[in-house]
Amino acid sequence: MNRQRRAHAKSREGCKQCKERHVKCNEVHPQCMNCKRLDIQCSFSAPSLTTTPLNQDSLADLELLDYWHRHPIPANTSRQSEQEAVRLGFSHHYLLNSILALAALQLFDEDRSQTRCIWKSRNDQPS
């Protein structure tokens, strides 16, 4: 019979002493329960920030978003409504993709060589 492990939340924020002893830390500051019980010094390290590198798609999207901000579309829209559309786009990805598509079309119309560079960077990305 296969036994499945219970789901649990992974934490990397425990104190150094619990990590060294390979025991679960309850992460209470300034002194965790284990260190308090054993009457030992409890020390927490600052949480490390993990960053993920931008992939080529993200970089191309940022370039298009930058273009969108620097070159407003020639329509009867205010700058404020364009910015609000981008804000909404972060909640509704179909809207953000539409904005990026419009920026790409406008960029293509203005400078076809620049558009090829962005398109090439997206297509060179390994799947």
Short mmCIF file of N, CA and C in Angstrom, two decimals:
data_model
loop_
_atom_site.label_atom_id
_atom_site.label_comp_id
_atom_site.label_asym_id
_atom_site.label_seq_id
_atom_site.Cartn_x
_atom_site.Cartn_y
_atom_site.Cartn_z
N MET A 1 0.84 -1.18 0.00
CA MET A 1 0.00 0.00 0.00
C MET A 1 0.89 1.25 0.00
N ASN A 2 0.58 2.19 -0.88
CA ASN A 2 1.33 3.44 -0.95
C ASN A 2 0.78 4.43 0.05
N ARG A 3 1.66 4.93 0.90
CA ARG A 3 1.25 5.96 1.86
C ARG A 3 1.63 7.32 1.30
N GLN A 4 0.70 8.22 1.33
CA GLN A 4 0.98 9.57 0.86
C GLN A 4 1.30 10.46 2.05
N ARG A 5 2.26 11.34 1.82
CA ARG A 5 2.61 12.30 2.87
C ARG A 5 1.56 13.38 2.94
N ARG A 6 1.33 13.86 4.13
CA ARG A 6 0.40 14.98 4.30
C ARG A 6 1.00 16.25 3.73
N ALA A 7 0.17 17.05 3.12
CA ALA A 7 0.64 18.34 2.59
C ALA A 7 1.04 19.25 3.74
N HIS A 8 2.10 20.02 3.54
CA HIS A 8 2.54 20.96 4.56
C HIS A 8 3.17 22.17 3.90
N ALA A 9 3.21 23.23 4.65
CA ALA A 9 3.83 24.46 4.14
C ALA A 9 5.33 24.41 4.41
N LYS A 10 6.12 24.67 3.40
CA LYS A 10 7.57 24.66 3.54
C LYS A 10 8.02 26.03 4.05
N SER A 11 8.90 26.01 5.02
CA SER A 11 9.42 27.26 5.55
C SER A 11 10.93 27.19 5.62
N ARG A 12 11.58 28.28 5.28
CA ARG A 12 13.03 28.38 5.37
C ARG A 12 13.43 29.47 6.37
N GLU A 13 12.49 29.86 7.19
CA GLU A 13 12.69 31.00 8.09
C GLU A 13 13.02 30.60 9.52
N GLY A 14 13.26 29.32 9.79
CA GLY A 14 13.54 28.86 11.15
C GLY A 14 14.85 29.42 11.68
N CYS A 15 15.04 29.28 13.01
CA CYS A 15 16.26 29.79 13.62
C CYS A 15 17.45 28.89 13.29
N LYS A 16 18.64 29.42 13.44
CA LYS A 16 19.86 28.68 13.10
C LYS A 16 20.02 27.44 13.97
N GLN A 17 19.66 27.53 15.24
CA GLN A 17 19.84 26.41 16.15
C GLN A 17 18.94 25.23 15.76
N CYS A 18 17.69 25.50 15.40
CA CYS A 18 16.78 24.43 14.97
C CYS A 18 17.25 23.82 13.65
N LYS A 19 17.76 24.66 12.76
CA LYS A 19 18.28 24.15 11.49
C LYS A 19 19.46 23.22 11.73
N GLU A 20 20.36 23.61 12.62
CA GLU A 20 21.53 22.76 12.92
C GLU A 20 21.11 21.43 13.54
N ARG A 21 20.06 21.45 14.36
CA ARG A 21 19.61 20.24 15.02
C ARG A 21 18.61 19.47 14.17
N HIS A 22 18.22 20.01 13.01
CA HIS A 22 17.26 19.39 12.08
C HIS A 22 15.93 19.11 12.76
N VAL A 23 15.43 20.12 13.46
CA VAL A 23 14.12 20.02 14.09
C VAL A 23 13.24 21.17 13.60
N LYS A 24 11.93 20.96 13.69
CA LYS A 24 10.99 21.98 13.24
C LYS A 24 11.00 23.16 14.20
N CYS A 25 11.10 24.33 13.64
CA CYS A 25 11.12 25.57 14.43
C CYS A 25 9.75 26.23 14.31
N ASN A 26 9.22 26.74 15.42
CA ASN A 26 7.93 27.43 15.32
C ASN A 26 8.08 28.90 14.93
N GLU A 27 9.33 29.35 14.78
CA GLU A 27 9.66 30.67 14.23
C GLU A 27 9.13 31.85 15.04
N VAL A 28 8.90 31.65 16.32
CA VAL A 28 8.45 32.74 17.19
C VAL A 28 9.66 33.60 17.54
N HIS A 29 9.51 34.91 17.39
CA HIS A 29 10.59 35.84 17.71
C HIS A 29 10.36 36.45 19.08
N PRO A 30 11.31 36.77 19.85
CA PRO A 30 12.75 36.71 19.61
C PRO A 30 13.35 35.33 19.91
N GLN A 31 12.57 34.43 20.56
CA GLN A 31 13.12 33.11 20.89
C GLN A 31 12.06 32.06 20.59
N CYS A 32 12.44 31.07 19.75
CA CYS A 32 11.49 30.02 19.39
C CYS A 32 11.24 29.09 20.58
N MET A 33 10.21 28.27 20.46
CA MET A 33 9.81 27.38 21.55
C MET A 33 10.92 26.38 21.89
N ASN A 34 11.59 25.82 20.88
CA ASN A 34 12.65 24.83 21.13
C ASN A 34 13.81 25.45 21.89
N CYS A 35 14.26 26.61 21.46
CA CYS A 35 15.39 27.27 22.13
C CYS A 35 15.00 27.70 23.55
N LYS A 36 13.76 28.11 23.72
CA LYS A 36 13.30 28.51 25.04
C LYS A 36 13.28 27.29 25.97
N ARG A 37 12.78 26.16 25.46
CA ARG A 37 12.71 24.93 26.25
C ARG A 37 14.09 24.44 26.64
N LEU A 38 15.06 24.56 25.70
CA LEU A 38 16.43 24.10 25.97
C LEU A 38 17.28 25.18 26.64
N ASP A 39 16.71 26.36 26.80
CA ASP A 39 17.41 27.49 27.41
C ASP A 39 18.74 27.79 26.70
N ILE A 40 18.63 27.91 25.35
CA ILE A 40 19.81 28.25 24.54
C ILE A 40 19.54 29.53 23.76
N GLN A 41 20.60 30.14 23.30
CA GLN A 41 20.52 31.37 22.49
C GLN A 41 19.79 31.05 21.19
N CYS A 42 18.86 31.88 20.79
CA CYS A 42 18.09 31.69 19.56
C CYS A 42 18.42 32.84 18.61
N SER A 43 18.82 32.52 17.39
CA SER A 43 19.15 33.59 16.44
C SER A 43 18.56 33.28 15.07
N PHE A 44 17.94 34.29 14.52
CA PHE A 44 17.33 34.19 13.19
C PHE A 44 18.17 34.98 12.21
N SER A 45 18.35 34.43 11.02
CA SER A 45 19.06 35.18 9.98
C SER A 45 18.03 35.94 9.16
N ALA A 46 18.49 37.00 8.52
CA ALA A 46 17.61 37.78 7.66
C ALA A 46 17.20 36.93 6.48
N PRO A 47 15.92 36.96 6.10
CA PRO A 47 15.48 36.15 4.97
C PRO A 47 16.16 36.60 3.68
N SER A 48 16.61 35.63 2.90
CA SER A 48 17.27 35.97 1.65
C SER A 48 16.23 36.22 0.57
N LEU A 49 16.50 37.19 -0.27
CA LEU A 49 15.60 37.50 -1.36
C LEU A 49 16.02 36.68 -2.58
N THR A 50 15.08 35.93 -3.11
CA THR A 50 15.39 35.16 -4.31
C THR A 50 14.80 35.89 -5.50
N THR A 51 15.58 35.99 -6.54
CA THR A 51 15.10 36.64 -7.75
C THR A 51 15.19 35.66 -8.90
N THR A 52 14.26 35.77 -9.80
CA THR A 52 14.30 34.94 -10.99
C THR A 52 14.72 35.83 -12.15
N PRO A 53 15.61 35.34 -12.99
CA PRO A 53 16.05 36.16 -14.12
C PRO A 53 14.92 36.34 -15.12
N LEU A 54 14.94 37.48 -15.80
CA LEU A 54 13.96 37.73 -16.84
C LEU A 54 14.25 36.85 -18.04
N ASN A 55 13.20 36.24 -18.59
CA ASN A 55 13.42 35.51 -19.83
C ASN A 55 13.23 36.47 -21.01
N GLN A 56 13.52 36.00 -22.19
CA GLN A 56 13.46 36.87 -23.37
C GLN A 56 12.04 37.38 -23.63
N ASP A 57 11.03 36.53 -23.36
CA ASP A 57 9.65 36.98 -23.56
C ASP A 57 9.34 38.17 -22.65
N SER A 58 9.74 38.07 -21.39
CA SER A 58 9.48 39.15 -20.44
C SER A 58 10.19 40.42 -20.87
N LEU A 59 11.42 40.28 -21.33
CA LEU A 59 12.19 41.43 -21.76
C LEU A 59 11.54 42.10 -22.97
N ALA A 60 11.08 41.30 -23.93
CA ALA A 60 10.41 41.85 -25.10
C ALA A 60 9.11 42.55 -24.69
N ASP A 61 8.37 41.95 -23.76
CA ASP A 61 7.14 42.57 -23.27
C ASP A 61 7.43 43.90 -22.59
N LEU A 62 8.51 43.95 -21.81
CA LEU A 62 8.89 45.21 -21.16
C LEU A 62 9.24 46.27 -22.19
N GLU A 63 9.93 45.86 -23.25
CA GLU A 63 10.27 46.82 -24.31
C GLU A 63 9.01 47.37 -24.96
N LEU A 64 8.04 46.49 -25.21
CA LEU A 64 6.79 46.94 -25.82
C LEU A 64 6.00 47.84 -24.87
N LEU A 65 5.99 47.50 -23.59
CA LEU A 65 5.30 48.33 -22.61
C LEU A 65 5.96 49.71 -22.50
N ASP A 66 7.28 49.73 -22.56
CA ASP A 66 8.02 51.00 -22.56
C ASP A 66 7.65 51.82 -23.80
N TYR A 67 7.59 51.16 -24.94
CA TYR A 67 7.21 51.85 -26.18
C TYR A 67 5.80 52.42 -26.05
N TRP A 68 4.89 51.64 -25.47
CA TRP A 68 3.50 52.07 -25.28
C TRP A 68 3.44 53.35 -24.44
N HIS A 69 4.28 53.42 -23.41
CA HIS A 69 4.29 54.61 -22.54
C HIS A 69 4.92 55.82 -23.22
N ARG A 70 5.94 55.58 -24.02
CA ARG A 70 6.65 56.71 -24.64
C ARG A 70 5.96 57.23 -25.90
N HIS A 71 5.14 56.41 -26.54
CA HIS A 71 4.49 56.81 -27.79
C HIS A 71 2.98 56.59 -27.67
N PRO A 72 2.26 57.58 -27.17
CA PRO A 72 0.81 57.41 -27.01
C PRO A 72 0.13 57.20 -28.36
N ILE A 73 -0.93 56.41 -28.34
CA ILE A 73 -1.64 56.14 -29.59
C ILE A 73 -2.39 57.40 -30.02
N PRO A 74 -2.43 57.65 -31.33
CA PRO A 74 -3.12 58.85 -31.82
C PRO A 74 -4.63 58.64 -31.81
N ALA A 75 -5.24 58.75 -30.65
CA ALA A 75 -6.69 58.59 -30.52
C ALA A 75 -7.19 59.61 -29.50
N ASN A 76 -8.46 59.59 -29.28
CA ASN A 76 -9.04 60.52 -28.31
C ASN A 76 -9.00 59.94 -26.90
N THR A 77 -7.86 59.42 -26.50
CA THR A 77 -7.73 58.90 -25.14
C THR A 77 -6.75 59.77 -24.37
N SER A 78 -7.00 59.89 -23.09
CA SER A 78 -6.09 60.68 -22.26
C SER A 78 -4.94 59.79 -21.80
N ARG A 79 -3.87 60.43 -21.40
CA ARG A 79 -2.71 59.70 -20.87
C ARG A 79 -3.12 58.90 -19.64
N GLN A 80 -4.01 59.49 -18.85
CA GLN A 80 -4.47 58.84 -17.63
C GLN A 80 -5.23 57.55 -17.95
N SER A 81 -6.06 57.58 -18.99
CA SER A 81 -6.82 56.37 -19.33
C SER A 81 -5.90 55.28 -19.89
N GLU A 82 -4.84 55.67 -20.59
CA GLU A 82 -3.87 54.68 -21.07
C GLU A 82 -3.16 54.02 -19.89
N GLN A 83 -2.79 54.82 -18.89
CA GLN A 83 -2.12 54.27 -17.71
C GLN A 83 -3.07 53.38 -16.92
N GLU A 84 -4.32 53.76 -16.85
CA GLU A 84 -5.32 52.94 -16.15
C GLU A 84 -5.51 51.61 -16.88
N ALA A 85 -5.46 51.64 -18.21
CA ALA A 85 -5.58 50.40 -18.99
C ALA A 85 -4.44 49.44 -18.66
N VAL A 86 -3.23 49.98 -18.51
CA VAL A 86 -2.08 49.13 -18.16
C VAL A 86 -2.27 48.57 -16.75
N ARG A 87 -2.72 49.40 -15.82
CA ARG A 87 -2.96 48.92 -14.45
C ARG A 87 -3.97 47.78 -14.45
N LEU A 88 -5.04 47.95 -15.22
CA LEU A 88 -6.05 46.89 -15.33
C LEU A 88 -5.47 45.65 -16.01
N GLY A 89 -4.54 45.88 -16.93
CA GLY A 89 -3.92 44.77 -17.65
C GLY A 89 -3.16 43.83 -16.74
N PHE A 90 -2.64 44.34 -15.62
CA PHE A 90 -1.93 43.46 -14.69
C PHE A 90 -2.89 42.52 -13.98
N SER A 91 -4.16 42.87 -13.92
CA SER A 91 -5.17 41.98 -13.33
C SER A 91 -5.84 41.11 -14.38
N HIS A 92 -5.91 41.62 -15.60
CA HIS A 92 -6.58 40.89 -16.68
C HIS A 92 -5.58 40.72 -17.83
N HIS A 93 -4.99 39.54 -17.91
CA HIS A 93 -3.89 39.32 -18.85
C HIS A 93 -4.30 39.49 -20.31
N TYR A 94 -5.57 39.20 -20.63
CA TYR A 94 -6.00 39.40 -22.01
C TYR A 94 -5.88 40.87 -22.40
N LEU A 95 -6.15 41.78 -21.45
CA LEU A 95 -6.04 43.21 -21.73
C LEU A 95 -4.58 43.61 -21.91
N LEU A 96 -3.71 43.11 -21.04
CA LEU A 96 -2.28 43.42 -21.17
C LEU A 96 -1.74 42.90 -22.49
N ASN A 97 -2.14 41.68 -22.88
CA ASN A 97 -1.70 41.14 -24.17
C ASN A 97 -2.21 41.98 -25.34
N SER A 98 -3.41 42.53 -25.21
CA SER A 98 -3.95 43.41 -26.26
C SER A 98 -3.15 44.70 -26.35
N ILE A 99 -2.78 45.26 -25.20
CA ILE A 99 -1.97 46.48 -25.18
C ILE A 99 -0.61 46.21 -25.82
N LEU A 100 0.00 45.08 -25.48
CA LEU A 100 1.30 44.73 -26.07
C LEU A 100 1.18 44.52 -27.57
N ALA A 101 0.07 43.93 -28.00
CA ALA A 101 -0.15 43.73 -29.44
C ALA A 101 -0.29 45.07 -30.16
N LEU A 102 -1.03 46.00 -29.55
CA LEU A 102 -1.18 47.33 -30.15
C LEU A 102 0.16 48.06 -30.22
N ALA A 103 0.95 47.94 -29.16
CA ALA A 103 2.27 48.57 -29.15
C ALA A 103 3.15 47.96 -30.23
N ALA A 104 3.07 46.64 -30.40
CA ALA A 104 3.87 45.97 -31.43
C ALA A 104 3.45 46.42 -32.82
N LEU A 105 2.15 46.55 -33.04
CA LEU A 105 1.66 47.03 -34.35
C LEU A 105 2.12 48.45 -34.62
N GLN A 106 2.03 49.30 -33.62
CA GLN A 106 2.46 50.69 -33.77
C GLN A 106 3.96 50.76 -34.02
N LEU A 107 4.72 49.95 -33.30
CA LEU A 107 6.17 49.92 -33.48
C LEU A 107 6.52 49.39 -34.87
N PHE A 108 5.80 48.36 -35.31
CA PHE A 108 6.03 47.79 -36.64
C PHE A 108 5.77 48.84 -37.72
N ASP A 109 4.71 49.60 -37.54
CA ASP A 109 4.38 50.64 -38.51
C ASP A 109 5.45 51.73 -38.55
N GLU A 110 6.05 52.02 -37.39
CA GLU A 110 7.04 53.08 -37.30
C GLU A 110 8.45 52.62 -37.67
N ASP A 111 8.84 51.45 -37.19
CA ASP A 111 10.22 51.00 -37.37
C ASP A 111 10.25 49.48 -37.49
N ARG A 112 10.18 49.00 -38.71
CA ARG A 112 10.10 47.55 -38.93
C ARG A 112 11.34 46.80 -38.46
N SER A 113 12.52 47.42 -38.51
CA SER A 113 13.73 46.72 -38.07
C SER A 113 13.71 46.48 -36.56
N GLN A 114 13.20 47.45 -35.80
CA GLN A 114 13.11 47.29 -34.35
C GLN A 114 12.14 46.16 -34.00
N THR A 115 11.03 46.08 -34.73
CA THR A 115 10.06 45.02 -34.47
C THR A 115 10.67 43.66 -34.75
N ARG A 116 11.48 43.56 -35.79
CA ARG A 116 12.13 42.27 -36.09
C ARG A 116 13.03 41.84 -34.95
N CYS A 117 13.73 42.80 -34.32
CA CYS A 117 14.61 42.46 -33.20
C CYS A 117 13.82 41.89 -32.04
N ILE A 118 12.69 42.52 -31.71
CA ILE A 118 11.86 42.02 -30.61
C ILE A 118 11.29 40.66 -30.97
N TRP A 119 10.78 40.52 -32.19
CA TRP A 119 10.20 39.25 -32.63
C TRP A 119 11.26 38.15 -32.63
N LYS A 120 12.47 38.47 -33.09
CA LYS A 120 13.54 37.48 -33.12
C LYS A 120 13.92 37.05 -31.71
N SER A 121 13.98 37.99 -30.77
CA SER A 121 14.34 37.62 -29.40
C SER A 121 13.30 36.69 -28.79
N ARG A 122 12.04 36.85 -29.16
CA ARG A 122 11.00 35.96 -28.64
C ARG A 122 11.10 34.59 -29.30
N ASN A 123 11.40 34.55 -30.60
CA ASN A 123 11.45 33.26 -31.29
C ASN A 123 12.73 32.49 -31.02
N ASP A 124 13.79 33.17 -30.61
CA ASP A 124 15.05 32.49 -30.27
C ASP A 124 14.98 31.80 -28.92
N GLN A 125 13.96 32.12 -28.13
CA GLN A 125 13.81 31.53 -26.80
C GLN A 125 13.52 30.04 -26.94
N PRO A 126 14.31 29.16 -26.27
CA PRO A 126 14.03 27.73 -26.35
C PRO A 126 12.70 27.40 -25.67
N SER A 127 11.98 26.46 -26.22
CA SER A 127 10.67 26.09 -25.67
C SER A 127 10.79 25.20 -24.47
#
